[in-house]
Tab-separated table of C-alpha atoms in Angstrom:
chain	number	residue	atom	x	y	z
V	60	UNK	CA	-5.329	-6.185	-64.941
V	61	UNK	CA	-8.380	-7.844	-63.543
V	62	UNK	CA	-8.685	-10.848	-61.309
V	63	UNK	CA	-10.316	-12.780	-64.139
V	64	UNK	CA	-7.225	-12.476	-66.318
V	65	UNK	CA	-4.906	-13.938	-63.650
V	66	UNK	CA	-3.796	-17.529	-63.840
V	67	UNK	CA	-4.973	-19.906	-61.098
V	68	UNK	CA	-1.524	-19.946	-59.465
V	69	UNK	CA	-1.473	-16.163	-59.301
V	70	UNK	CA	-5.012	-16.072	-57.883
V	71	UNK	CA	-4.067	-18.616	-55.209
V	72	UNK	CA	-0.897	-16.673	-54.390
V	73	UNK	CA	-2.851	-13.409	-54.124
V	74	UNK	CA	-5.482	-15.074	-51.924
V	75	UNK	CA	-2.806	-16.556	-49.702
V	76	UNK	CA	-1.054	-13.170	-49.425
V	77	UNK	CA	-4.363	-11.531	-48.485
V	78	UNK	CA	-4.930	-14.233	-45.872
V	79	UNK	CA	-1.451	-13.603	-44.416
V	80	UNK	CA	-2.100	-9.845	-44.217
V	81	UNK	CA	-5.371	-10.466	-42.360
V	82	UNK	CA	-3.645	-12.934	-40.037
V	83	UNK	CA	-0.920	-10.360	-39.272
V	84	UNK	CA	-3.655	-7.825	-38.488
V	85	UNK	CA	-5.285	-10.239	-36.048
V	86	UNK	CA	-1.907	-10.956	-34.418
V	87	UNK	CA	-1.169	-7.226	-34.091
V	88	UNK	CA	-4.572	-6.636	-32.487
V	89	UNK	CA	-4.036	-9.557	-30.100
V	90	UNK	CA	-0.606	-8.225	-29.113
V	91	UNK	CA	-2.102	-4.798	-28.437
V	92	UNK	CA	-4.782	-6.354	-26.239
V	93	UNK	CA	-2.208	-8.462	-24.404
V	94	UNK	CA	-0.132	-5.345	-23.773
V	95	UNK	CA	-3.214	-3.722	-22.223
V	96	UNK	CA	-3.795	-6.749	-19.998
V	97	UNK	CA	-0.116	-6.816	-19.047
V	98	UNK	CA	-0.200	-3.137	-18.090
V	99	UNK	CA	-3.281	-3.681	-15.924
V	100	UNK	CA	-1.675	-6.639	-14.165
V	101	UNK	CA	1.552	-4.697	-13.609
V	102	UNK	CA	-0.534	-1.980	-11.973
V	103	UNK	CA	-2.108	-4.548	-9.649
V	104	UNK	CA	1.154	-6.231	-8.780
V	105	UNK	CA	3.575	-3.344	-8.626
V	106	UNK	CA	1.481	-0.450	-7.405
V	107	UNK	CA	-1.498	-1.793	-5.492
V	108	UNK	CA	0.387	-4.664	-3.877
V	109	UNK	CA	3.263	-2.417	-2.787
V	110	UNK	CA	0.871	0.132	-1.306
V	111	UNK	CA	-0.934	-2.586	0.628
V	112	UNK	CA	2.414	-3.935	1.899
V	113	UNK	CA	3.478	-0.439	2.992
V	114	UNK	CA	0.168	0.214	4.747
V	115	UNK	CA	0.364	-3.123	6.557
V	116	UNK	CA	3.920	-2.276	7.590
V	117	UNK	CA	2.666	1.033	8.993
V	118	UNK	CA	0.011	-0.856	10.925
V	119	UNK	CA	2.561	-3.339	12.282
V	120	UNK	CA	4.963	-0.594	13.369
V	121	UNK	CA	2.185	1.339	15.120
V	122	UNK	CA	1.351	-1.872	17.016
V	123	UNK	CA	5.009	-2.377	17.915
V	124	UNK	CA	5.212	1.127	19.334
V	125	UNK	CA	2.133	0.614	21.498
V	126	UNK	CA	3.329	-2.760	22.817
V	127	UNK	CA	6.755	-1.393	23.674
V	128	UNK	CA	5.314	1.679	25.393
V	129	UNK	CA	3.211	-0.640	27.585
V	130	UNK	CA	6.307	-2.713	28.331
V	131	UNK	CA	8.196	0.375	29.466
V	132	UNK	CA	5.672	0.850	32.260
V	133	UNK	CA	6.320	-2.683	33.513
V	134	UNK	CA	10.111	-2.511	33.646
V	135	UNK	CA	12.230	-0.417	35.970
V	136	UNK	CA	15.860	-1.050	34.947
V	137	UNK	CA	17.274	1.978	33.125
V	138	UNK	CA	19.176	-0.076	30.559
V	139	UNK	CA	16.062	-2.135	29.761
V	140	UNK	CA	14.010	1.050	29.371
V	141	UNK	CA	16.661	2.427	27.002
V	142	UNK	CA	16.489	-0.788	24.972
V	143	UNK	CA	12.729	-0.385	24.699
V	144	UNK	CA	13.125	3.250	23.661
V	145	UNK	CA	15.437	2.116	20.835
V	146	UNK	CA	12.774	-0.354	19.673
V	147	UNK	CA	10.300	2.518	19.499
V	148	UNK	CA	12.718	4.657	17.490
V	149	UNK	CA	13.228	1.775	15.022
V	150	UNK	CA	9.464	1.252	14.740
V	151	UNK	CA	8.979	4.947	14.060
V	152	UNK	CA	11.653	4.928	11.353
V	153	UNK	CA	10.036	1.920	9.680
V	154	UNK	CA	6.590	3.544	9.958
V	155	UNK	CA	7.864	6.786	8.404
V	156	UNK	CA	9.622	4.925	5.576
V	157	UNK	CA	6.449	2.992	4.769
V	158	UNK	CA	4.324	6.158	4.959
V	159	UNK	CA	6.727	7.998	2.635
V	160	UNK	CA	6.736	5.085	0.201
V	161	UNK	CA	2.968	4.771	0.045
V	162	UNK	CA	2.618	8.551	-0.240
V	163	UNK	CA	4.906	8.628	-3.282
V	164	UNK	CA	2.893	5.896	-4.996
V	165	UNK	CA	-0.550	7.363	-4.348
V	166	UNK	CA	-2.376	9.447	-6.900
V	167	UNK	CA	-6.026	9.327	-5.816
V	168	UNK	CA	-7.093	12.354	-3.793
V	169	UNK	CA	-9.089	10.226	-1.339
V	170	UNK	CA	-5.964	8.154	-0.577
V	171	UNK	CA	-3.780	11.248	-0.180
V	172	UNK	CA	-6.228	12.740	2.314
V	173	UNK	CA	-6.285	9.503	4.337
V	174	UNK	CA	-2.486	9.466	4.429
V	175	UNK	CA	-2.344	13.107	5.541
V	176	UNK	CA	-4.746	12.272	8.360
V	177	UNK	CA	-2.606	9.248	9.302
V	178	UNK	CA	0.523	11.410	9.352
V	179	UNK	CA	-1.123	13.895	11.742
V	180	UNK	CA	-2.528	11.129	13.929
V	181	UNK	CA	0.881	9.445	14.093
V	182	UNK	CA	2.409	12.727	15.283
V	183	UNK	CA	-0.234	13.065	17.992
V	184	UNK	CA	0.134	9.430	19.036
V	185	UNK	CA	3.912	9.793	19.266
V	186	UNK	CA	3.667	12.916	21.395
V	187	UNK	CA	1.340	11.125	23.811
V	188	UNK	CA	3.549	8.019	23.847
V	189	UNK	CA	6.558	10.233	24.575
V	190	UNK	CA	4.739	11.523	27.656
V	191	UNK	CA	4.018	7.949	28.769
V	192	UNK	CA	7.692	7.049	28.237
V	193	UNK	CA	8.833	10.060	30.261
V	194	UNK	CA	6.592	9.031	33.138
V	195	UNK	CA	7.769	5.412	32.907
V	196	UNK	CA	11.425	6.490	32.791
V	197	UNK	CA	10.872	8.471	35.997
V	198	UNK	CA	9.255	5.401	37.617
V	199	UNK	CA	5.828	7.044	37.724
V	200	UNK	CA	4.274	3.812	36.534
V	201	UNK	CA	0.774	4.308	37.912
V	202	UNK	CA	0.512	7.770	36.391
V	203	UNK	CA	1.981	6.449	33.117
V	204	UNK	CA	-0.587	3.629	33.016
V	205	UNK	CA	-3.481	6.025	33.604
V	206	UNK	CA	-2.229	8.397	30.914
V	207	UNK	CA	-1.666	5.493	28.533
V	208	UNK	CA	-5.201	4.201	29.006
V	209	UNK	CA	-6.918	7.581	28.931
V	210	UNK	CA	-5.000	9.348	26.132
V	211	UNK	CA	-2.204	7.472	24.353
V	212	UNK	CA	-4.067	4.234	23.625
V	213	UNK	CA	-7.181	5.959	22.227
V	214	UNK	CA	-4.957	8.091	19.970
V	215	UNK	CA	-3.148	4.962	18.759
V	216	UNK	CA	-6.471	3.236	18.135
V	217	UNK	CA	-7.630	6.210	16.044
V	218	UNK	CA	-4.412	5.984	14.003
V	219	UNK	CA	-4.903	2.254	13.559
V	220	UNK	CA	-8.481	2.794	12.360
V	221	UNK	CA	-7.271	5.318	9.774
V	222	UNK	CA	-4.610	2.909	8.521
V	223	UNK	CA	-7.194	0.113	8.343
V	224	UNK	CA	-9.460	2.347	6.233
V	225	UNK	CA	-6.551	3.138	3.903
V	226	UNK	CA	-5.810	-0.585	3.556
V	227	UNK	CA	-9.474	-1.218	2.753
V	228	UNK	CA	-9.388	1.478	0.041
V	229	UNK	CA	-6.274	-0.088	-1.486
V	230	UNK	CA	-7.782	-3.575	-1.432
V	231	UNK	CA	-10.898	-2.230	-3.167
V	232	UNK	CA	-8.685	-0.503	-5.739
V	233	UNK	CA	-6.751	-3.723	-6.324
V	234	UNK	CA	-9.968	-5.698	-6.769
V	235	UNK	CA	-11.250	-3.163	-9.287
V	236	UNK	CA	-7.968	-3.362	-11.186
V	237	UNK	CA	-8.087	-7.156	-11.186
V	238	UNK	CA	-11.636	-7.019	-12.547
V	239	UNK	CA	-10.562	-4.578	-15.268
V	240	UNK	CA	-7.591	-6.766	-16.170
V	241	UNK	CA	-9.866	-9.815	-16.327
V	242	UNK	CA	-12.278	-7.958	-18.597
V	243	UNK	CA	-9.378	-6.896	-20.823
V	244	UNK	CA	-8.190	-10.486	-20.933
V	245	UNK	CA	-11.669	-11.737	-21.836
V	246	UNK	CA	-11.795	-9.252	-24.718
V	247	UNK	CA	-8.296	-10.207	-25.936
């Protein structure tokens, strides 16, 4: 059976069927490309954004701890000092939760190393802040202030710098993912 032997209605029907098959192929390809774009955007929104939020939370909680430690030097009432100590414990819990969350969602080796460094620096900073708090609790405010300025604050600044670098890495990663998603969208 050749195409020449077909009636005009059959030829038109066959041509239309062929056109529909090609159109379905184009639709399937477009859906595949849209799925790729969707996956890339989900990565940006769900993973990169959440990591950046967690890192910023770590930064905020480290700042809270430093502010409260400074406040402890300025106050002398035992109940007020205890209230400040509780604020520090809450900030540390929030910091640890954010650090654990970002650690679970990190796969790049460079990011993991930065987080390990931040974890060690946070431990050091806390130990130094604990010494400042002990001095402040014992009303050794001048000694606490000197120790804060010479040791605890520089350690906290080092931690903050590490967190800032990790945030910068995540922002760069998010920008790269947005660019990739845009390229995928342009191809779709």
